[in-house]
Amino acid sequence: MSQSYNRGTVEDFGRWRDFSAGMWAWIFHKFTGWVLVGYLFTHIAVLSTAIQGEALYNGTLQGLEALLVVRFLEVGLLAVAVFHILNGLRLLFVDLGIGLEAQDKSFYASMVLTGAIVVASIPTFLGGKLV
Amino acid sequence: MAEHYSSFDRNGSRWLLQRITAVFLIGVLAFHFMLLHFVNHAAEVTLAGTTARMSSIGYFTTMWLFLVTATFHGVNGVYNALINQGLTGTRKRAVKWVLVVAGVLLIAQGTRVAVAMTNLI
Amino acid sequence: MSTIEQETETEETTDESAEPTVESPGERRRAEKQERAQAREDQRVDEEIDHSEETITLKVFRYDPEVEGKEEPRFDDFTVPFHKGMTVLDALIYSRDHYDSSLTFRHSCRQAVCGSDALFINGRQRLACKTQIADLDAGTIRIEPLPHQEVVKDLVVDMEHFYDQMEAVEPYFDADELPDDELEEQRQDRENREKIKMSTRCIWCGACMSSCNIAAGDNEYLGPAAINKAYRFAMDEREGEQRKQERLRIIEQEHGVWRCQTQFSCTEVCPKDIPLTEHIQELKREAVKNNLKFW
């Protein structure tokens, strides 16, 4: 196994096995943050059809909702938003200096809770009829 | 090294604002998701329904504040992420202004859309 | 059993080229004597390994830009007899003394006080002298120099930048008033002592800085150790008010406390168990409170 002189940074994904809970929380929080800010811009762009009138707005939204892939993307968005909220709460407590000893457990808890909420919401998201 | 540091630095306020907007966003984002996916299904959204909701002053104000805080939180978060990657100098200044312009445009467009969705004005 | 797997050709070739072509009887005698000594030593190592019930394998990062054939970093394997209570540093010392005297690493006190042997052991920053081999699950121990620092040679890294960051927070005590009598003590109450107790334990080993993702990306970031140093003085009740304001100004710069992303990597690797993240967070709140006063 050869390694170059620059041995890479610790956060190189090649070392993912050595990542600790706090690092995973940071990576996921950053990733979900990028997704959410990207969605925010897209969301406003889609809703901008309201300026053009009712027909276009209703047509665009219902057209998008009729696509199965959009439904799945929405479940993904829910997962991303729920994790960002729960881990964000965790980070707020860390900022207040509360429960620092349990920071890894609270990360695992936010992961599990995210999973549970997403699974429970799948029927609602995929269930509505594809018009 | 210490003498390179300027004392006119607003990082503390950006850090604090990021936390304050976070507290607000946690509540509003959860509410937004509940309302538009569980109470009203996204597939059944029509402009008539949207207008009905947006014509309540409380809801309109909440949504507009949601737009502003989310834009700040998001754009500031992106800026922080880039600084953490070691962005400095001219590129940092350029990125900063691109993000500021993007944020302002988003809020402007969002406000236009919000106004078009309401019959308050 | 061939136990010596590391490459020693480089030294041998340099030795040969230095030797004169015509040998005097004295030189031959000395060479033979050396050979016999070497053979005895090899035999002793073999016997030690045979006699010890357990052996462990060290995979050690090797690099020396000044020696031909060693500019390319590589890993050398050393098989070391294990005994109860053996630390990673003991194993490194054994390897250097028995196999390859050119193996370079820093160590001094061997009791987790001097802070010179922080290494990247099995994917984590640890003090070699404080790490029991029995506590490492793996049979093979992978030893690398601290990440995020330039490697000077083998396991030795350049600590200059780390020391610069430590100095940047002006880590010295500065009271507003000194007692009239030069011999009078400057007392601190017990509660305040408890508050800063953990922060005073820093041994400047650099493990925290090396574990920090942000310090890796942003070279100007002060880093956990320096901020902890600032905490140690800023939270000391005996520190003068003006000095404290100055210290807060330093740590709340763009590359100060705000860069901390609370990943807890530093807190987890600190060999002295200093709650670094907690201290950084407290300084963030202190800085915000301090600024709110002037708004």
PDB file of N, CA and C in Angstrom, chain C residues 162-249:
ATOM      1  N   PHE C 162       1.597  25.104  14.952  1.00  0.00           N
ATOM      2  CA  PHE C 162       0.841  24.887  16.187  1.00  0.00           C
ATOM      3  C   PHE C 162       1.330  25.839  17.281  1.00  0.00           C
ATOM      4  N   TYR C 163       2.632  25.944  17.421  1.00  0.00           N
ATOM      5  CA  TYR C 163       3.189  26.837  18.447  1.00  0.00           C
ATOM      6  C   TYR C 163       2.844  28.293  18.146  1.00  0.00           C
ATOM      7  N   ASP C 164       2.855  28.662  16.852  1.00  0.00           N
ATOM      8  CA  ASP C 164       2.479  30.037  16.465  1.00  0.00           C
ATOM      9  C   ASP C 164       1.057  30.349  16.929  1.00  0.00           C
ATOM     10  N   GLN C 165       0.152  29.392  16.682  1.00  0.00           N
ATOM     11  CA  GLN C 165      -1.240  29.622  17.071  1.00  0.00           C
ATOM     12  C   GLN C 165      -1.361  29.734  18.587  1.00  0.00           C
ATOM     13  N   MET C 166      -0.574  28.927  19.301  1.00  0.00           N
ATOM     14  CA  MET C 166      -0.602  28.997  20.762  1.00  0.00           C
ATOM     15  C   MET C 166      -0.135  30.374  21.228  1.00  0.00           C
ATOM     16  N   GLU C 167       0.906  30.892  20.610  1.00  0.00           N
ATOM     17  CA  GLU C 167       1.438  32.201  21.009  1.00  0.00           C
ATOM     18  C   GLU C 167       0.464  33.313  20.643  1.00  0.00           C
ATOM     19  N   ALA C 168      -0.348  33.099  19.585  1.00  0.00           N
ATOM     20  CA  ALA C 168      -1.238  34.149  19.089  1.00  0.00           C
ATOM     21  C   ALA C 168      -2.242  34.605  20.140  1.00  0.00           C
ATOM     22  N   VAL C 169      -2.596  33.729  21.081  1.00  0.00           N
ATOM     23  CA  VAL C 169      -3.567  34.142  22.097  1.00  0.00           C
ATOM     24  C   VAL C 169      -2.869  34.772  23.306  1.00  0.00           C
ATOM     25  N   GLU C 170      -1.583  35.002  23.196  1.00  0.00           N
ATOM     26  CA  GLU C 170      -0.782  35.612  24.263  1.00  0.00           C
ATOM     27  C   GLU C 170      -1.002  34.876  25.583  1.00  0.00           C
ATOM     28  N   PRO C 171      -0.527  33.643  25.629  1.00  0.00           N
ATOM     29  CA  PRO C 171      -0.844  32.790  26.780  1.00  0.00           C
ATOM     30  C   PRO C 171       0.018  33.074  28.011  1.00  0.00           C
ATOM     31  N   TYR C 172      -0.173  34.240  28.593  1.00  0.00           N
ATOM     32  CA  TYR C 172       0.523  34.492  29.849  1.00  0.00           C
ATOM     33  C   TYR C 172      -0.371  35.315  30.768  1.00  0.00           C
ATOM     34  N   PHE C 173      -0.059  35.238  32.032  1.00  0.00           N
ATOM     35  CA  PHE C 173      -0.884  35.846  33.061  1.00  0.00           C
ATOM     36  C   PHE C 173      -0.551  37.327  33.166  1.00  0.00           C
ATOM     37  N   ASP C 174      -1.615  38.179  33.274  1.00  0.00           N
ATOM     38  CA  ASP C 174      -1.385  39.610  33.345  1.00  0.00           C
ATOM     39  C   ASP C 174      -2.477  40.241  34.210  1.00  0.00           C
ATOM     40  N   ALA C 175      -2.163  40.465  35.465  1.00  0.00           N
ATOM     41  CA  ALA C 175      -3.142  41.047  36.389  1.00  0.00           C
ATOM     42  C   ALA C 175      -3.114  42.564  36.295  1.00  0.00           C
ATOM     43  N   ASP C 176      -4.250  43.210  36.618  1.00  0.00           N
ATOM     44  CA  ASP C 176      -4.274  44.682  36.632  1.00  0.00           C
ATOM     45  C   ASP C 176      -3.377  45.224  37.742  1.00  0.00           C
ATOM     46  N   GLU C 177      -3.554  44.643  38.922  1.00  0.00           N
ATOM     47  CA  GLU C 177      -2.754  45.122  40.051  1.00  0.00           C
ATOM     48  C   GLU C 177      -1.916  43.981  40.579  1.00  0.00           C
ATOM     49  N   LEU C 178      -0.684  44.300  40.890  1.00  0.00           N
ATOM     50  CA  LEU C 178       0.168  43.307  41.518  1.00  0.00           C
ATOM     51  C   LEU C 178       0.214  43.632  42.998  1.00  0.00           C
ATOM     52  N   PRO C 179       0.337  42.604  43.847  1.00  0.00           N
ATOM     53  CA  PRO C 179       0.429  42.879  45.282  1.00  0.00           C
ATOM     54  C   PRO C 179       1.665  43.732  45.591  1.00  0.00           C
ATOM     55  N   ASP C 180       1.554  44.568  46.627  1.00  0.00           N
ATOM     56  CA  ASP C 180       2.657  45.475  46.969  1.00  0.00           C
ATOM     57  C   ASP C 180       3.924  44.698  47.295  1.00  0.00           C
ATOM     58  N   ASP C 181       3.710  43.670  48.095  1.00  0.00           N
ATOM     59  CA  ASP C 181       4.873  42.867  48.482  1.00  0.00           C
ATOM     60  C   ASP C 181       5.143  41.836  47.387  1.00  0.00           C
ATOM     61  N   GLU C 182       6.341  41.833  46.929  1.00  0.00           N
ATOM     62  CA  GLU C 182       6.707  40.957  45.824  1.00  0.00           C
ATOM     63  C   GLU C 182       6.506  39.477  46.147  1.00  0.00           C
ATOM     64  N   LEU C 183       6.589  39.159  47.442  1.00  0.00           N
ATOM     65  CA  LEU C 183       6.502  37.757  47.838  1.00  0.00           C
ATOM     66  C   LEU C 183       5.076  37.325  48.160  1.00  0.00           C
ATOM     67  N   GLU C 184       4.151  38.286  48.091  1.00  0.00           N
ATOM     68  CA  GLU C 184       2.777  37.945  48.436  1.00  0.00           C
ATOM     69  C   GLU C 184       2.134  37.114  47.318  1.00  0.00           C
ATOM     70  N   GLU C 185       1.356  36.100  47.713  1.00  0.00           N
ATOM     71  CA  GLU C 185       0.718  35.252  46.715  1.00  0.00           C
ATOM     72  C   GLU C 185      -0.474  35.956  46.090  1.00  0.00           C
ATOM     73  N   GLN C 186      -0.745  35.612  44.821  1.00  0.00           N
ATOM     74  CA  GLN C 186      -1.964  36.111  44.189  1.00  0.00           C
ATOM     75  C   GLN C 186      -2.973  34.989  44.240  1.00  0.00           C
ATOM     76  N   ARG C 187      -3.842  35.074  45.214  1.00  0.00           N
ATOM     77  CA  ARG C 187      -4.728  33.942  45.481  1.00  0.00           C
ATOM     78  C   ARG C 187      -5.935  33.913  44.556  1.00  0.00           C
ATOM     79  N   GLN C 188      -6.422  32.696  44.365  1.00  0.00           N
ATOM     80  CA  GLN C 188      -7.577  32.461  43.515  1.00  0.00           C
ATOM     81  C   GLN C 188      -8.551  31.662  44.365  1.00  0.00           C
ATOM     82  N   ASP C 189      -9.857  31.972  44.269  1.00  0.00           N
ATOM     83  CA  ASP C 189     -10.729  31.188  45.146  1.00  0.00           C
ATOM     84  C   ASP C 189     -10.941  29.789  44.563  1.00  0.00           C
ATOM     85  N   ARG C 190     -11.360  28.870  45.408  1.00  0.00           N
ATOM     86  CA  ARG C 190     -11.418  27.450  45.041  1.00  0.00           C
ATOM     87  C   ARG C 190     -12.334  27.203  43.845  1.00  0.00           C
ATOM     88  N   GLU C 191     -13.468  27.904  43.847  1.00  0.00           N
ATOM     89  CA  GLU C 191     -14.437  27.694  42.788  1.00  0.00           C
ATOM     90  C   GLU C 191     -13.842  28.056  41.427  1.00  0.00           C
ATOM     91  N   ASN C 192     -13.162  29.200  41.404  1.00  0.00           N
ATOM     92  CA  ASN C 192     -12.559  29.636  40.149  1.00  0.00           C
ATOM     93  C   ASN C 192     -11.460  28.675  39.719  1.00  0.00           C
ATOM     94  N   ARG C 193     -10.741  28.157  40.666  1.00  0.00           N
ATOM     95  CA  ARG C 193      -9.697  27.184  40.367  1.00  0.00           C
ATOM     96  C   ARG C 193     -10.311  25.939  39.705  1.00  0.00           C
ATOM     97  N   GLU C 194     -11.443  25.490  40.281  1.00  0.00           N
ATOM     98  CA  GLU C 194     -12.128  24.339  39.706  1.00  0.00           C
ATOM     99  C   GLU C 194     -12.536  24.607  38.259  1.00  0.00           C
ATOM    100  N   LYS C 195     -13.001  25.841  38.004  1.00  0.00           N
ATOM    101  CA  LYS C 195     -13.488  26.191  36.680  1.00  0.00           C
ATOM    102  C   LYS C 195     -12.397  26.070  35.619  1.00  0.00           C
ATOM    103  N   ILE C 196     -11.208  26.520  35.970  1.00  0.00           N
ATOM    104  CA  ILE C 196     -10.145  26.499  34.958  1.00  0.00           C
ATOM    105  C   ILE C 196      -9.232  25.285  35.098  1.00  0.00           C
ATOM    106  N   LYS C 197      -9.510  24.440  36.079  1.00  0.00           N
ATOM    107  CA  LYS C 197      -8.604  23.326  36.368  1.00  0.00           C
ATOM    108  C   LYS C 197      -8.273  22.495  35.132  1.00  0.00           C
ATOM    109  N   MET C 198      -9.321  22.029  34.449  1.00  0.00           N
ATOM    110  CA  MET C 198      -9.069  21.148  33.310  1.00  0.00           C
ATOM    111  C   MET C 198      -8.276  21.856  32.216  1.00  0.00           C
ATOM    112  N   SER C 199      -8.577  23.149  32.020  1.00  0.00           N
ATOM    113  CA  SER C 199      -7.900  23.853  30.920  1.00  0.00           C
ATOM    114  C   SER C 199      -6.405  24.026  31.184  1.00  0.00           C
ATOM    115  N   THR C 200      -5.997  23.956  32.459  1.00  0.00           N
ATOM    116  CA  THR C 200      -4.570  24.133  32.750  1.00  0.00           C
ATOM    117  C   THR C 200      -3.771  22.873  32.443  1.00  0.00           C
ATOM    118  N   ARG C 201      -4.465  21.787  32.119  1.00  0.00           N
ATOM    119  CA  ARG C 201      -3.751  20.518  31.964  1.00  0.00           C
ATOM    120  C   ARG C 201      -3.099  20.334  30.601  1.00  0.00           C
ATOM    121  N   CYS C 202      -3.308  21.283  29.709  1.00  0.00           N
ATOM    122  CA  CYS C 202      -2.787  21.135  28.340  1.00  0.00           C
ATOM    123  C   CYS C 202      -1.275  20.926  28.326  1.00  0.00           C
ATOM    124  N   ILE C 203      -0.830  19.936  27.537  1.00  0.00           N
ATOM    125  CA  ILE C 203       0.602  19.645  27.450  1.00  0.00           C
ATOM    126  C   ILE C 203       1.163  19.991  26.069  1.00  0.00           C
ATOM    127  N   TRP C 204       0.411  20.733  25.264  1.00  0.00           N
ATOM    128  CA  TRP C 204       0.872  21.190  23.949  1.00  0.00           C
ATOM    129  C   TRP C 204       1.288  20.027  23.052  1.00  0.00           C
ATOM    130  N   CYS C 205       0.532  18.942  23.066  1.00  0.00           N
ATOM    131  CA  CYS C 205       0.937  17.797  22.243  1.00  0.00           C
ATOM    132  C   CYS C 205       0.453  17.961  20.806  1.00  0.00           C
ATOM    133  N   GLY C 206      -0.607  18.769  20.606  1.00  0.00           N
ATOM    134  CA  GLY C 206      -1.076  19.033  19.246  1.00  0.00           C
ATOM    135  C   GLY C 206      -2.049  17.993  18.714  1.00  0.00           C
ATOM    136  N   ALA C 207      -2.459  17.019  19.549  1.00  0.00           N
ATOM    137  CA  ALA C 207      -3.396  15.988  19.082  1.00  0.00           C
ATOM    138  C   ALA C 207      -4.715  16.619  18.648  1.00  0.00           C
ATOM    139  N   CYS C 208      -5.200  17.597  19.430  1.00  0.00           N
ATOM    140  CA  CYS C 208      -6.504  18.210  19.140  1.00  0.00           C
ATOM    141  C   CYS C 208      -6.481  18.923  17.789  1.00  0.00           C
ATOM    142  N   MET C 209      -5.462  19.742  17.595  1.00  0.00           N
ATOM    143  CA  MET C 209      -5.334  20.516  16.353  1.00  0.00           C
ATOM    144  C   MET C 209      -5.296  19.569  15.159  1.00  0.00           C
ATOM    145  N   SER C 210      -4.587  18.435  15.331  1.00  0.00           N
ATOM    146  CA  SER C 210      -4.444  17.479  14.249  1.00  0.00           C
ATOM    147  C   SER C 210      -5.769  16.771  13.951  1.00  0.00           C
ATOM    148  N   SER C 211      -6.621  16.645  14.950  1.00  0.00           N
ATOM    149  CA  SER C 211      -7.877  15.919  14.748  1.00  0.00           C
ATOM    150  C   SER C 211      -8.964  16.818  14.176  1.00  0.00           C
ATOM    151  N   CYS C 212      -8.703  18.135  14.139  1.00  0.00           N
ATOM    152  CA  CYS C 212      -9.761  19.092  13.809  1.00  0.00           C
ATOM    153  C   CYS C 212      -9.908  19.276  12.300  1.00  0.00           C
ATOM    154  N   ASN C 213     -11.105  18.977  11.807  1.00  0.00           N
ATOM    155  CA  ASN C 213     -11.411  19.162  10.394  1.00  0.00           C
ATOM    156  C   ASN C 213     -11.258  20.585   9.933  1.00  0.00           C
ATOM    157  N   ILE C 214     -11.667  21.507  10.785  1.00  0.00           N
ATOM    158  CA  ILE C 214     -11.681  22.903  10.400  1.00  0.00           C
ATOM    159  C   ILE C 214     -10.247  23.431  10.339  1.00  0.00           C
ATOM    160  N   ALA C 215      -9.446  23.043  11.316  1.00  0.00           N
ATOM    161  CA  ALA C 215      -8.045  23.458  11.297  1.00  0.00           C
ATOM    162  C   ALA C 215      -7.365  22.912  10.041  1.00  0.00           C
ATOM    163  N   ALA C 216      -7.844  21.754   9.557  1.00  0.00           N
ATOM    164  CA  ALA C 216      -7.263  21.164   8.357  1.00  0.00           C
ATOM    165  C   ALA C 216      -7.565  22.017   7.131  1.00  0.00           C
ATOM    166  N   GLY C 217      -8.798  22.571   7.079  1.00  0.00           N
ATOM    167  CA  GLY C 217      -9.197  23.339   5.906  1.00  0.00           C
ATOM    168  C   GLY C 217      -8.768  24.795   5.999  1.00  0.00           C
ATOM    169  N   ASP C 218      -8.787  25.338   7.197  1.00  0.00           N
ATOM    170  CA  ASP C 218      -8.509  26.754   7.392  1.00  0.00           C
ATOM    171  C   ASP C 218      -7.247  26.884   8.241  1.00  0.00           C
ATOM    172  N   ASN C 219      -6.159  27.179   7.563  1.00  0.00           N
ATOM    173  CA  ASN C 219      -4.872  27.204   8.249  1.00  0.00           C
ATOM    174  C   ASN C 219      -4.775  28.320   9.284  1.00  0.00           C
ATOM    175  N   GLU C 220      -5.626  29.337   9.144  1.00  0.00           N
ATOM    176  CA  GLU C 220      -5.548  30.458  10.084  1.00  0.00           C
ATOM    177  C   GLU C 220      -6.336  30.220  11.361  1.00  0.00           C
ATOM    178  N   TYR C 221      -7.168  29.187  11.347  1.00  0.00           N
ATOM    179  CA  TYR C 221      -7.967  28.890  12.544  1.00  0.00           C
ATOM    180  C   TYR C 221      -7.038  28.688  13.743  1.00  0.00           C
ATOM    181  N   LEU C 222      -7.391  29.347  14.845  1.00  0.00           N
ATOM    182  CA  LEU C 222      -6.537  29.265  16.039  1.00  0.00           C
ATOM    183  C   LEU C 222      -6.386  27.829  16.532  1.00  0.00           C
ATOM    184  N   GLY C 223      -7.466  27.071  16.461  1.00  0.00           N
ATOM    185  CA  GLY C 223      -7.395  25.676  16.884  1.00  0.00           C
ATOM    186  C   GLY C 223      -7.763  25.510  18.352  1.00  0.00           C
ATOM    187  N   PRO C 224      -8.158  24.266  18.705  1.00  0.00           N
ATOM    188  CA  PRO C 224      -8.672  24.007  20.051  1.00  0.00           C
ATOM    189  C   PRO C 224      -7.678  24.332  21.168  1.00  0.00           C
ATOM    190  N   ALA C 225      -6.424  23.961  20.965  1.00  0.00           N
ATOM    191  CA  ALA C 225      -5.459  24.132  22.053  1.00  0.00           C
ATOM    192  C   ALA C 225      -5.262  25.607  22.378  1.00  0.00           C
ATOM    193  N   ALA C 226      -5.130  26.438  21.343  1.00  0.00           N
ATOM    194  CA  ALA C 226      -4.895  27.864  21.571  1.00  0.00           C
ATOM    195  C   ALA C 226      -6.119  28.505  22.209  1.00  0.00           C
ATOM    196  N   ILE C 227      -7.318  28.104  21.771  1.00  0.00           N
ATOM    197  CA  ILE C 227      -8.532  28.684  22.348  1.00  0.00           C
ATOM    198  C   ILE C 227      -8.667  28.244  23.801  1.00  0.00           C
ATOM    199  N   ASN C 228      -8.294  26.987  24.059  1.00  0.00           N
ATOM    200  CA  ASN C 228      -8.317  26.506  25.441  1.00  0.00           C
ATOM    201  C   ASN C 228      -7.343  27.310  26.304  1.00  0.00           C
ATOM    202  N   LYS C 229      -6.218  27.652  25.704  1.00  0.00           N
ATOM    203  CA  LYS C 229      -5.221  28.466  26.415  1.00  0.00           C
ATOM    204  C   LYS C 229      -5.832  29.830  26.756  1.00  0.00           C
ATOM    205  N   ALA C 230      -6.530  30.413  25.779  1.00  0.00           N
ATOM    206  CA  ALA C 230      -7.184  31.699  26.009  1.00  0.00           C
ATOM    207  C   ALA C 230      -8.220  31.568  27.120  1.00  0.00           C
ATOM    208  N   TYR C 231      -8.948  30.452  27.102  1.00  0.00           N
ATOM    209  CA  TYR C 231      -9.957  30.195  28.138  1.00  0.00           C
ATOM    210  C   TYR C 231      -9.308  30.158  29.519  1.00  0.00           C
ATOM    211  N   ARG C 232      -8.178  29.467  29.580  1.00  0.00           N
ATOM    212  CA  ARG C 232      -7.491  29.301  30.857  1.00  0.00           C
ATOM    213  C   ARG C 232      -7.216  30.660  31.512  1.00  0.00           C
ATOM    214  N   PHE C 233      -6.847  31.658  30.687  1.00  0.00           N
ATOM    215  CA  PHE C 233      -6.525  32.970  31.253  1.00  0.00           C
ATOM    216  C   PHE C 233      -7.753  33.878  31.346  1.00  0.00           C
ATOM    217  N   ALA C 234      -8.610  33.839  30.302  1.00  0.00           N
ATOM    218  CA  ALA C 234      -9.776  34.735  30.306  1.00  0.00           C
ATOM    219  C   ALA C 234     -10.717  34.399  31.458  1.00  0.00           C
ATOM    220  N   MET C 235     -10.789  33.133  31.837  1.00  0.00           N
ATOM    221  CA  MET C 235     -11.718  32.729  32.885  1.00  0.00           C
ATOM    222  C   MET C 235     -11.074  32.799  34.270  1.00  0.00           C
ATOM    223  N   ASP C 236      -9.804  33.109  34.321  1.00  0.00           N
ATOM    224  CA  ASP C 236      -9.114  33.242  35.605  1.00  0.00           C
ATOM    225  C   ASP C 236      -9.496  34.577  36.208  1.00  0.00           C
ATOM    226  N   GLU C 237     -10.073  34.544  37.418  1.00  0.00           N
ATOM    227  CA  GLU C 237     -10.577  35.781  38.024  1.00  0.00           C
ATOM    228  C   GLU C 237      -9.465  36.801  38.267  1.00  0.00           C
ATOM    229  N   ARG C 238      -8.223  36.349  38.312  1.00  0.00           N
ATOM    230  CA  ARG C 238      -7.135  37.283  38.605  1.00  0.00           C
ATOM    231  C   ARG C 238      -6.669  38.043  37.377  1.00  0.00           C
ATOM    232  N   GLU C 239      -7.177  37.636  36.197  1.00  0.00           N
ATOM    233  CA  GLU C 239      -6.752  38.315  34.973  1.00  0.00           C
ATOM    234  C   GLU C 239      -7.310  39.741  34.949  1.00  0.00           C
ATOM    235  N   GLY C 240      -6.487  40.673  34.497  1.00  0.00           N
ATOM    236  CA  GLY C 240      -6.910  42.068  34.428  1.00  0.00           C
ATOM    237  C   GLY C 240      -8.001  42.270  33.394  1.00  0.00           C
ATOM    238  N   GLU C 241      -8.902  43.230  33.623  1.00  0.00           N
ATOM    239  CA  GLU C 241     -10.046  43.455  32.751  1.00  0.00           C
ATOM    240  C   GLU C 241      -9.601  43.820  31.340  1.00  0.00           C
ATOM    241  N   GLN C 242      -8.602  44.671  31.241  1.00  0.00           N
ATOM    242  CA  GLN C 242      -8.162  45.116  29.921  1.00  0.00           C
ATOM    243  C   GLN C 242      -7.572  43.963  29.116  1.00  0.00           C
ATOM    244  N   ARG C 243      -6.799  43.146  29.813  1.00  0.00           N
ATOM    245  CA  ARG C 243      -6.179  41.993  29.156  1.00  0.00           C
ATOM    246  C   ARG C 243      -7.253  41.003  28.704  1.00  0.00           C
ATOM    247  N   LYS C 244      -8.275  40.884  29.502  1.00  0.00           N
ATOM    248  CA  LYS C 244      -9.348  39.956  29.145  1.00  0.00           C
ATOM    249  C   LYS C 244     -10.064  40.444  27.877  1.00  0.00           C
ATOM    250  N   GLN C 245     -10.330  41.752  27.797  1.00  0.00           N
ATOM    251  CA  GLN C 245     -10.973  42.309  26.603  1.00  0.00           C
ATOM    252  C   GLN C 245     -10.116  42.050  25.367  1.00  0.00           C
ATOM    253  N   GLU C 246      -8.824  42.257  25.533  1.00  0.00           N
ATOM    254  CA  GLU C 246      -7.900  42.039  24.413  1.00  0.00           C
ATOM    255  C   GLU C 246      -7.928  40.573  23.971  1.00  0.00           C
ATOM    256  N   ARG C 247      -7.941  39.699  24.966  1.00  0.00           N
ATOM    257  CA  ARG C 247      -7.944  38.265  24.677  1.00  0.00           C
ATOM    258  C   ARG C 247      -9.230  37.872  23.946  1.00  0.00           C
ATOM    259  N   LEU C 248     -10.361  38.441  24.409  1.00  0.00           N
ATOM    260  CA  LEU C 248     -11.635  38.129  23.746  1.00  0.00           C
ATOM    261  C   LEU C 248     -11.618  38.637  22.311  1.00  0.00           C
ATOM    262  N   ARG C 249     -11.002  39.804  22.112  1.00  0.00           N
ATOM    263  CA  ARG C 249     -10.914  40.330  20.742  1.00  0.00           C
ATOM    264  C   ARG C 249     -10.136  39.373  19.842  1.00  0.00           C
TER     265      ARG C 249
END
